Every structure is written in C-alpha cells, then in structure tokens.
Coordinates of C-alpha atoms in Angstrom, one line a residue:
X1 CA -0.4 -15.9 -4.2
X2 CA -3.4 -18.6 -4.9
X3 CA -2.9 -19.8 -1.7
X4 CA -3.3 -16.4 0.2
X5 CA -6.6 -16.1 -2.4
X6 CA -8.5 -18.8 -1.2
X7 CA -11.4 -17.6 0.9
X8 CA -10.9 -13.5 -0.1
X9 CA -12.2 -14.0 -4.1
X10 CA -12.9 -10.4 -4.9
X11 CA -9.1 -9.7 -3.4
X12 CA -6.8 -8.1 -4.7
X13 CA -3.3 -9.3 -3.6
X14 CA 0.3 -8.1 -3.5
X15 CA 3.4 -9.7 -2.5
X16 CA 6.2 -7.8 -1.4
X17 CA 9.3 -8.7 -0.2
X18 CA 10.5 -6.1 2.0
X19 CA 13.9 -5.3 3.1
X20 CA 17.5 -3.6 2.0
X21 CA 19.1 -6.9 1.7
X22 CA 18.2 -10.2 0.8
X23 CA 21.1 -11.8 2.6
X24 CA 20.7 -14.1 5.5
X25 CA 22.4 -15.3 8.7
X26 CA 22.4 -19.2 7.0
X27 CA 24.3 -18.1 3.7
X28 CA 27.3 -15.8 5.2
X29 CA 29.4 -18.8 5.1
X30 CA 28.5 -19.7 0.8
X31 CA 30.4 -17.6 -1.2
X32 CA 28.9 -18.7 -3.7
X33 CA 25.4 -18.1 -2.7
X34 CA 26.1 -14.6 -1.4
X35 CA 27.1 -13.3 -4.1
X36 CA 23.9 -14.6 -6.1
X37 CA 22.1 -12.8 -3.5
X38 CA 24.0 -9.7 -3.7
X39 CA 24.0 -9.2 -7.4
X40 CA 19.9 -10.1 -7.3
X41 CA 19.6 -7.2 -4.3
X42 CA 21.3 -4.2 -6.5
X43 CA 19.9 -5.8 -9.5
X44 CA 15.8 -5.2 -8.5
X45 CA 14.3 -2.8 -6.1
X46 CA 15.5 -4.5 -3.1
X47 CA 18.7 -2.2 -2.3
X48 CA 17.1 1.1 -3.6
X49 CA 13.3 0.9 -2.7
X50 CA 13.9 -1.8 0.3
X51 CA 11.1 -3.5 -1.0
X52 CA 10.6 -6.0 -4.3
X53 CA 6.7 -6.8 -5.6
X54 CA 6.9 -10.5 -5.6
X55 CA 3.7 -10.9 -7.2
X56 CA 0.2 -9.3 -7.5
X57 CA -3.4 -9.9 -9.0
X58 CA -5.6 -6.9 -8.9
X59 CA -9.1 -7.9 -9.6
X60 CA -12.4 -5.8 -10.7
X61 CA -15.8 -6.3 -8.5
X62 CA -16.7 -9.1 -11.2
X63 CA -13.8 -10.7 -9.3
X64 CA -12.2 -11.3 -12.5
X65 CA -8.4 -11.4 -12.4
X66 CA -7.8 -7.8 -14.0
X67 CA -3.9 -8.3 -13.9
X68 CA -1.2 -10.5 -13.1
X69 CA 2.1 -10.6 -12.0
X70 CA 3.8 -13.3 -10.5
X71 CA 8.4 -12.3 -10.3
X72 CA 10.1 -12.5 -13.7
X73 CA 10.7 -10.0 -15.1
X74 CA 11.4 -7.8 -11.9
X75 CA 8.8 -4.7 -11.2
X76 CA 11.3 -2.0 -11.8
X77 CA 12.0 1.1 -9.5
X78 CA 9.5 3.3 -11.9
X79 CA 6.9 1.1 -12.2
X80 CA 6.2 0.4 -7.9
X81 CA 4.5 3.1 -7.4
X82 CA 2.1 2.4 -10.4
X83 CA 1.3 -1.2 -9.0
X84 CA 0.8 0.2 -5.2
X85 CA -2.0 2.1 -6.8
X86 CA -3.4 -0.3 -8.9
X87 CA -3.6 -2.7 -5.4
X88 CA -4.7 0.4 -3.0
X89 CA -7.1 2.7 -5.2
X90 CA -10.6 0.8 -6.2
X91 CA -12.0 1.4 -8.9
X92 CA -8.7 1.3 -11.4
X93 CA -6.9 4.9 -11.1
X94 CA -7.4 6.7 -14.4
X95 CA -4.3 5.8 -17.2
X96 CA -5.1 9.1 -19.1
X97 CA -4.3 12.0 -18.4
X98 CA -8.2 13.1 -19.7
X99 CA -9.5 10.6 -17.4
X100 CA -7.5 11.5 -14.5
X101 CA -9.0 15.5 -15.2
X102 CA -12.4 14.6 -15.5
X103 CA -12.3 12.8 -11.6
X104 CA -10.2 15.2 -10.2
X105 CA -10.5 15.9 -6.8
X106 CA -10.0 20.0 -6.2
X107 CA -8.7 20.9 -2.8
X108 CA -9.5 23.3 -1.1
X109 CA -7.2 24.4 1.5
X110 CA -10.4 26.3 3.4
X111 CA -12.8 23.9 3.0
X112 CA -10.8 21.6 4.5
X113 CA -9.4 23.5 7.3
X114 CA -13.0 24.5 8.0
X115 CA -14.2 20.8 8.3
X116 CA -10.9 19.9 10.4
X117 CA -11.7 23.2 13.3
X118 CA -15.4 21.7 12.8
X119 CA -14.3 17.8 13.9
X120 CA -12.0 19.7 16.4
X121 CA -14.9 21.2 18.1
X122 CA -17.0 18.4 18.1
X123 CA -14.3 16.1 20.1
X124 CA -13.9 19.3 22.7
X125 CA -17.6 19.1 23.1
X126 CA -17.8 15.3 23.2
X127 CA -14.8 15.3 25.3
X128 CA -16.6 18.5 27.8
X129 CA -19.4 16.4 28.2
X130 CA -18.3 13.4 29.0
X131 CA -16.1 14.6 32.0
X132 CA -19.3 16.1 33.3
X133 CA -21.0 12.8 33.2
X134 CA -17.7 11.3 34.8
X135 CA -17.6 14.5 37.5
X136 CA -21.0 13.3 38.5
X137 CA -20.5 9.2 38.9
X138 CA -17.2 10.3 41.6
X139 CA -19.1 12.5 43.7

C-alpha cells in the first residue's frame, strides 16, 4: 500500500482482492496449491462476499494515519461494511449511538420529492432552450 500512497499523502486507500475465488489457471494442475487457495477462499470473505480486504490506510486532515491494516488477521465479513464506511466517509463516521444521533440527517420524503421535481423542471427548461437555439441554427 505504501507505493500506492506516493504522491497522495492525504489519501485514504484500500486494497481489495475482488472475486469469489483466488484459483487461477496456473494452479489447477497443482493439487497442493489448489487446496491451499480453496481453503483460504472458504476461510476468508472471498467466497461469502466476493471480495477480501488486503489492506488499508485511513488518514486524517493532518495527513496522519489514523488506522492501518495489512493482511493478517483477515477482516471478517461482519467488519467489512465498517471498513468501507471508514474509507469512503470523511470525516470518520460517528462511533457511538449518541454521536450518530447528533449528526443524523433527517430524511423528509416531501422535500426530497420537491427538490427532484424542481431539478427535473430546470432540466426540461434547459433542454427546451437548447432545442430552440438549435432550430434557429438549422434554418
């Protein structure tokens, strides 16, 4: 992961191995390696989730690593969502129920619908203006 961080000093980076199997065509004729891969696939999140967290670095705004992980012990299936949330949410998500409650976004379906309708109307007007402009150029 360190080589991926070069030039990205403030980046949080995750290394995922994607797929439900790590068996490749170059080991199918090697029963010992095949068995080892199948065992690893079944004992990690590879088969269950179709991915395995190999490593990650989570950095704060001061470019300091708040959390690092590399390979062992592999992240368990019930912890993958939290790891992804930490990587893709900045600042880090609240850890306690009280912190989550304080920062919770209240979903208001009426407001959401109104804003989507307004956005669609604007897009329709923009599209209409563009068509009028194009028709003027075609004549």
